[in-house]
Coordinates of C-alpha atoms and ligand atoms in Angstrom, one line a residue:
M1 CA 83.2 110.2 60.3
K2 CA 86.1 109.4 61.9
K3 CA 86.0 108.1 65.1
I4 CA 86.8 110.6 68.4
T5 CA 89.4 109.7 70.8
A6 CA 90.4 112.2 74.1
A7 CA 93.9 113.2 73.9
I8 CA 95.7 115.2 76.9
T9 CA 96.6 118.7 74.5
A10 CA 98.1 119.9 77.6
V11 CA 99.1 119.6 81.1
G12 CA 100.3 121.8 84.1
K13 CA 102.0 121.5 88.0
Y14 CA 102.0 123.5 91.2
V15 CA 103.5 122.3 93.8
P16 CA 103.9 124.5 97.2
E17 CA 107.4 126.0 98.0
Y18 CA 107.5 124.9 101.8
I19 CA 110.1 121.5 101.4
L20 CA 109.3 119.0 104.7
T21 CA 112.8 117.2 104.5
N22 CA 113.4 113.7 106.3
K23 CA 115.6 115.1 108.8
E24 CA 113.0 117.8 109.6
L25 CA 110.7 114.7 109.8
E26 CA 112.5 112.7 112.1
Q27 CA 112.2 116.0 114.8
L28 CA 108.4 115.1 114.5
V29 CA 108.5 111.5 115.2
D30 CA 110.6 108.5 116.0
T31 CA 111.9 107.9 111.9
N32 CA 114.9 107.9 110.2
D33 CA 116.0 109.4 106.5
E34 CA 117.7 106.4 105.9
W35 CA 114.3 103.7 107.4
I36 CA 112.0 106.6 104.9
T37 CA 114.8 106.1 102.0
T38 CA 114.5 102.3 101.6
R39 CA 110.8 101.5 102.8
T40 CA 109.1 104.2 100.5
G41 CA 112.0 105.9 97.8
I42 CA 111.0 109.2 99.9
K43 CA 113.6 111.9 100.9
E44 CA 111.2 115.2 100.9
R45 CA 107.5 116.6 100.3
R46 CA 106.2 119.5 99.8
I47 CA 103.8 121.8 102.3
L48 CA 101.2 124.2 101.7
K49 CA 101.3 127.0 104.2
G50 CA 99.4 130.2 105.0
E51 CA 96.1 131.1 106.0
N52 CA 93.3 130.3 104.2
K53 CA 94.9 128.4 101.2
G54 CA 93.1 125.4 101.0
T55 CA 93.5 122.7 98.0
S56 CA 92.1 125.2 95.2
F57 CA 94.7 127.5 95.6
M58 CA 97.3 125.0 94.0
A59 CA 94.8 123.3 91.2
I60 CA 94.1 126.9 90.2
K61 CA 97.7 127.4 89.9
A62 CA 98.3 124.1 88.0
A63 CA 95.0 125.3 85.7
E64 CA 96.4 128.8 84.9
E65 CA 100.0 127.5 83.5
I66 CA 97.8 125.4 81.5
L67 CA 96.1 128.4 80.3
E68 CA 99.3 129.9 79.8
K69 CA 100.8 127.5 77.6
S70 CA 97.8 126.6 75.3
K71 CA 96.7 130.3 74.9
I72 CA 93.1 128.8 74.8
N73 CA 89.9 131.1 76.1
P74 CA 89.3 129.8 79.7
E75 CA 85.9 131.0 78.6
E76 CA 86.1 127.9 75.8
I77 CA 86.2 124.8 78.5
D78 CA 83.1 123.3 79.0
L79 CA 83.7 121.2 82.3
V80 CA 86.0 121.4 85.0
I81 CA 86.3 118.6 87.4
V82 CA 89.0 118.6 90.8
A83 CA 89.7 115.1 91.7
T84 CA 90.6 115.1 95.1
A85 CA 90.4 113.7 98.3
T86 CA 90.9 117.0 100.4
P87 CA 88.4 119.5 99.0
D88 CA 88.5 123.0 100.1
I89 CA 84.8 122.9 102.0
M90 CA 82.1 120.4 102.1
V91 CA 79.3 120.4 99.7
A92 CA 80.4 123.3 97.6
S93 CA 82.3 121.7 95.4
T94 CA 86.3 122.9 94.7
A95 CA 86.0 122.5 90.5
V96 CA 83.2 125.3 91.0
Y97 CA 85.4 127.7 93.0
V98 CA 88.4 126.5 90.6
A99 CA 86.2 127.4 87.6
T100 CA 85.5 130.5 88.3
A101 CA 88.6 131.9 89.6
I102 CA 90.2 131.0 86.5
G103 CA 87.8 132.4 84.4
A104 CA 85.8 129.8 82.7
T105 CA 82.6 131.3 82.9
N106 CA 80.8 129.1 80.6
A107 CA 81.8 125.9 82.6
F108 CA 80.5 123.7 85.5
G109 CA 82.2 121.9 87.4
Y110 CA 82.2 118.9 90.5
D111 CA 84.9 116.9 92.4
L112 CA 85.3 113.6 91.7
Q113 CA 86.6 111.6 95.1
A114 CA 88.5 108.0 94.7
A115 CA 91.2 108.5 96.7
C116 CA 94.7 108.1 95.1
S117 CA 92.3 106.5 92.4
S118 CA 90.3 110.1 91.8
F119 CA 92.3 111.5 89.1
L120 CA 92.9 108.0 87.0
Y121 CA 89.2 107.1 86.9
G122 CA 89.1 111.3 86.9
M123 CA 90.8 110.9 83.1
S124 CA 87.7 107.9 82.6
T125 CA 85.0 110.5 83.3
A126 CA 87.1 113.6 81.3
A127 CA 87.2 110.7 77.9
S128 CA 83.9 109.4 78.3
Y129 CA 83.0 113.2 77.8
I130 CA 84.7 114.2 74.5
E131 CA 84.2 110.6 73.0
S132 CA 81.0 110.7 73.6
G133 CA 80.7 114.3 71.4
R134 CA 79.0 116.5 73.8
Y135 CA 82.3 118.7 75.0
K136 CA 85.4 119.7 73.4
K137 CA 87.5 120.5 76.8
V138 CA 87.2 119.2 79.7
L139 CA 89.7 120.1 82.8
L140 CA 90.5 117.5 84.7
I141 CA 92.8 118.6 88.2
G142 CA 94.1 116.3 90.6
A143 CA 94.6 118.5 93.3
D144 CA 95.3 117.4 97.3
K145 CA 96.4 119.5 100.8
M146 CA 97.1 116.2 102.0
S147 CA 98.7 118.0 105.0
S148 CA 95.0 119.2 106.2
I149 CA 94.3 115.9 107.1
I150 CA 97.8 114.3 108.8
D151 CA 98.6 113.8 112.0
Y152 CA 102.1 114.7 112.5
T153 CA 102.8 112.7 115.4
D154 CA 101.5 109.3 113.3
R155 CA 104.8 107.9 111.4
A156 CA 102.3 105.3 109.5
T157 CA 101.5 108.7 108.0
C158 CA 102.5 112.0 108.0
I159 CA 105.8 110.2 106.2
I160 CA 104.7 109.8 103.2
F161 CA 102.2 112.3 101.9
G162 CA 102.5 115.9 100.7
D163 CA 100.7 118.3 99.2
G164 CA 100.6 119.3 95.1
A165 CA 98.4 119.4 92.0
G166 CA 98.7 118.6 88.5
A167 CA 96.0 119.3 85.6
A168 CA 95.2 118.1 81.7
L169 CA 93.5 119.4 79.4
F170 CA 91.3 117.1 77.1
E171 CA 89.8 117.3 73.9
P172 CA 88.7 115.4 70.8
D173 CA 91.2 113.9 68.2
T174 CA 90.4 111.9 64.9
E175 CA 94.0 110.9 64.7
G176 CA 93.8 108.4 66.7
F177 CA 95.8 109.7 69.7
G178 CA 94.5 110.2 73.7
L179 CA 92.8 107.3 75.3
Q180 CA 92.5 103.7 74.2
D181 CA 91.7 101.8 77.2
E182 CA 90.6 101.6 80.7
Y183 CA 90.6 98.5 83.6
L184 CA 88.4 100.0 86.6
R185 CA 88.1 98.2 90.0
S186 CA 86.7 98.6 93.1
D187 CA 86.5 96.6 96.7
G188 CA 84.4 97.9 99.4
A189 CA 86.1 95.4 101.4
G190 CA 88.9 98.1 101.7
R191 CA 87.0 101.2 103.3
E192 CA 88.8 100.1 106.8
F193 CA 92.3 100.3 105.9
L194 CA 92.4 103.8 104.7
K195 CA 90.2 106.5 106.1
I196 CA 89.0 109.3 107.9
A197 CA 86.5 108.0 110.2
A198 CA 84.8 110.8 111.5
G199 CA 83.3 114.2 109.8
G200 CA 81.2 111.8 107.6
S201 CA 77.8 111.6 107.8
L202 CA 78.9 107.8 109.1
L203 CA 80.2 109.6 112.2
P204 CA 79.6 113.4 112.2
A205 CA 82.1 115.8 114.2
S206 CA 82.0 115.8 117.6
E207 CA 84.0 117.4 120.7
D208 CA 84.4 113.5 121.0
T209 CA 85.9 112.6 117.3
L210 CA 88.0 115.5 117.8
K211 CA 89.6 114.2 121.3
N212 CA 90.4 111.3 119.6
G213 CA 92.3 112.1 116.3
Q214 CA 89.1 110.5 114.2
H215 CA 89.6 113.7 111.6
F216 CA 93.0 112.7 110.2
I217 CA 94.0 110.0 107.5
H218 CA 94.8 106.7 109.8
Q219 CA 96.0 103.8 107.2
E220 CA 96.8 100.0 108.0
G221 CA 100.0 100.3 106.1
K222 CA 101.1 96.8 105.3
T223 CA 97.6 95.8 104.5
V224 CA 97.1 98.4 101.9
F225 CA 100.5 98.0 100.8
K226 CA 100.4 93.9 99.6
H227 CA 96.8 94.9 97.8
A228 CA 98.3 97.4 96.2
V229 CA 101.5 95.9 94.9
S230 CA 99.1 93.0 93.9
N231 CA 96.3 94.8 92.1
M232 CA 98.0 97.7 90.6
A233 CA 100.7 94.7 89.0
D234 CA 97.6 92.7 87.9
V235 CA 95.8 95.7 85.6
S236 CA 98.8 96.7 84.1
E237 CA 99.6 93.0 82.8
Q238 CA 95.5 92.7 81.7
I239 CA 96.0 96.1 80.1
L240 CA 98.4 95.1 78.3
T241 CA 97.6 91.8 77.5
R242 CA 94.2 92.8 76.0
N243 CA 95.5 95.5 74.1
N244 CA 98.1 92.9 72.2
L245 CA 101.1 94.9 74.0
T246 CA 104.3 93.7 75.1
E247 CA 107.0 95.5 76.4
K248 CA 108.7 97.0 73.5
D249 CA 105.7 99.0 72.5
V250 CA 105.1 100.8 76.1
Q251 CA 107.6 103.8 76.5
W252 CA 106.2 105.3 79.7
L253 CA 104.8 103.2 83.1
V254 CA 102.9 106.3 84.5
P255 CA 102.4 104.8 87.7
H256 CA 100.2 106.5 91.5
Q257 CA 102.6 107.3 93.3
A258 CA 102.8 105.7 97.2
N259 CA 105.4 104.0 97.6
K260 CA 108.7 103.3 95.0
R261 CA 108.7 99.6 96.1
I262 CA 105.3 99.2 95.1
I263 CA 106.1 101.1 91.6
E264 CA 108.9 98.6 91.3
A265 CA 107.2 95.7 91.5
T266 CA 104.5 97.3 89.1
A267 CA 107.0 97.5 86.6
N268 CA 108.7 94.3 87.2
R269 CA 105.5 92.7 86.4
V270 CA 105.0 94.5 83.3
G271 CA 109.2 93.4 82.6
L272 CA 109.0 97.3 82.3
K273 CA 112.9 99.2 83.0
S274 CA 113.7 101.6 85.3
D275 CA 114.1 103.9 82.1
K276 CA 110.2 103.5 81.3
V277 CA 109.3 103.7 84.9
M278 CA 108.4 107.7 85.2
M279 CA 108.7 108.6 89.2
N280 CA 109.4 111.7 91.1
I281 CA 108.5 109.9 94.6
H282 CA 112.0 111.2 96.0
R283 CA 110.8 114.8 95.6
Y284 CA 106.6 114.8 96.4
G285 CA 105.7 111.9 98.6
N286 CA 102.6 110.5 97.6
T287 CA 99.8 113.5 96.9
T288 CA 97.4 110.9 96.5
S289 CA 95.1 112.7 93.4
A290 CA 98.3 115.0 92.4
T291 CA 100.5 111.9 91.3
L292 CA 99.0 110.8 87.6
P293 CA 99.5 114.8 86.4
L294 CA 102.6 115.6 88.4
L295 CA 104.1 112.8 86.6
L296 CA 103.0 113.9 83.0
A297 CA 104.2 117.7 84.0
D298 CA 107.7 116.8 85.1
Y299 CA 107.9 114.0 81.9
E300 CA 106.4 116.9 79.1
N301 CA 109.1 117.2 78.1
Q302 CA 110.4 114.2 77.1
L303 CA 107.0 112.4 75.8
K304 CA 106.8 112.3 71.9
K305 CA 104.3 112.3 69.8
G306 CA 102.4 108.3 69.3
D307 CA 104.1 107.2 72.7
N308 CA 102.1 104.7 74.7
L309 CA 101.9 105.1 78.4
I310 CA 100.0 103.1 80.4
F311 CA 98.7 104.4 84.0
A312 CA 98.0 102.4 86.6
A313 CA 97.2 103.5 90.5
F314 CA 95.5 102.0 93.7
G315 CA 94.5 104.5 96.9
G316 CA 91.4 103.7 99.4
G317 CA 88.4 102.3 99.0
F318 CA 90.0 100.2 97.7
T319 CA 90.1 101.5 94.3
W320 CA 92.6 101.4 91.5
G321 CA 93.0 100.7 87.9
S322 CA 95.1 101.1 84.7
I323 CA 94.6 103.1 81.7
Y324 CA 96.4 103.5 78.4
L325 CA 97.0 106.2 76.6
K326 CA 98.3 107.5 73.1
W327 CA 100.6 110.4 73.4
A328 CA 99.3 113.5 71.6
Y329 CA 102.2 116.0 70.7
N330 CA 106.0 117.0 71.3
S331 CA 106.4 119.6 73.3
Ligands
UT7_1 O1 98.6 105.6 98.1 C1 97.4 104.8 98.9 C2 97.5 103.6 99.0 N1 99.2 103.9 100.0 C3 100.0 103.0 100.0 O2 100.0 102.2 99.0 C4 100.7 102.8 101.1 C5 101.0 101.3 101.1 N2 101.9 101.2 102.5 C6 102.8 101.6 102.2 O3 103.8 102.2 101.9 C7 103.9 101.0 103.9 O4 103.1 99.6 104.2 C8 104.7 101.9 104.6 C9 105.6 102.3 103.9 C10 103.5 102.4 104.9 C11 104.8 101.2 105.9 O5 106.3 100.2 105.4 P1 105.8 98.5 105.4 O6 107.8 97.8 105.6 O7 104.7 98.1 105.5 O8 106.6 98.8 107.6 P2 105.9 98.1 108.5 O9 104.5 98.7 108.8 O10 105.7 96.6 108.3 O11 106.7 98.6 110.2 C12 108.1 97.8 109.5 C13 108.4 98.3 111.0 C14 108.2 97.8 112.4 O12 108.7 97.6 112.6 P3 109.2 96.4 113.7 O13 107.8 96.0 114.3 O14 109.7 95.5 112.9 O15 110.6 96.6 115.1 C15 107.6 99.3 112.0 O16 107.1 99.7 113.5 O17 109.2 100.0 110.5 C16 108.5 100.3 111.8 N3 108.5 101.6 111.7 C17 109.2 102.7 111.1 N4 110.1 103.1 111.7 C18 110.7 103.9 111.2 C19 106.8 101.8 110.9 N5 107.5 103.3 110.3 C20 108.4 103.6 110.5 C21 108.8 105.1 110.4 N6 110.1 105.2 110.5 N7 108.3 106.1 109.5

């Protein structure tokens, strides 16, 4: 019997209409377009506006795009995973709500939380279910409404993050396409540097936590930056080396979009020129769990069957890693 690999067979995306520009941020905090552009590469990001719209709103739209494009019946989906750091509500998984909303009535669902590495880790999870033969259609969605946890008076975070969602369908393949290898890492020493301090079991919500702004995301940018640069580059290099790949064998680097300088450092380490590096940070900022699938959706037309893609991400926790995937279709 031929080995089963887990291929991505369709991608979809959704970004909200509202565009928050660097110019508008200049009105909110002490910053400027020149600083943001040179230090991060970001020009604008999308913000989900409107009452009663959480992360699921965007996740559903990204999933619906896949259903429309791939023409699959939602009842065929076995599992829906929502990779997110900003679930709609606590306890009840966003993925379960999304599955029901898209008509995936035979699926089960759950959320996967690993900050900016959520989608990358989710790729590993989705692929494992497929490779084992247990399930045939796994829908992995990366979605975050970062604007719901941002303090728009904190220039260290409000300039970076944006809202968005992307999705990928994983299905079995017997021709060798799909996920080839992964190298996933984490280090709990990093949890102090990028976190929401309150609202969890360690420090439940109270009047004080609210007053102290402890429900907003806080990051020590410089520390996170240093770890992101070295670790994303290290794992990408590792995955190339252990798969005997040189830069000539790689068609695309698919890097988490946190900072243009981190992306460039990773690309330089593995010797990839900018025309092989997917980048949309200038348009969306850092959408946390959505960056990788948004890149796939934006670059889908340029991807060819057999292309070698190297994914890399780094996020809070700390969590990070790299995945080598062979693209499975021409669009
Ligand atoms: O996706 C999850 C992982 N997250 C990341 O990977 C993010 C990693 N970190 C970063 O991308 C960068 O650290 C930031 C973009 C957050 C900050 O860039 P930086 O080059 O590390 O700036 P910095 O914090 O070292 O600050 C440099 C200077 C400081 O001024 P002085 O002390 O040199 O006079 C800051 O006060 O820039 C100042 N500054 C700003 N100026 C204008 C900091 N933030 C801003 C701002 N606008 N928004």
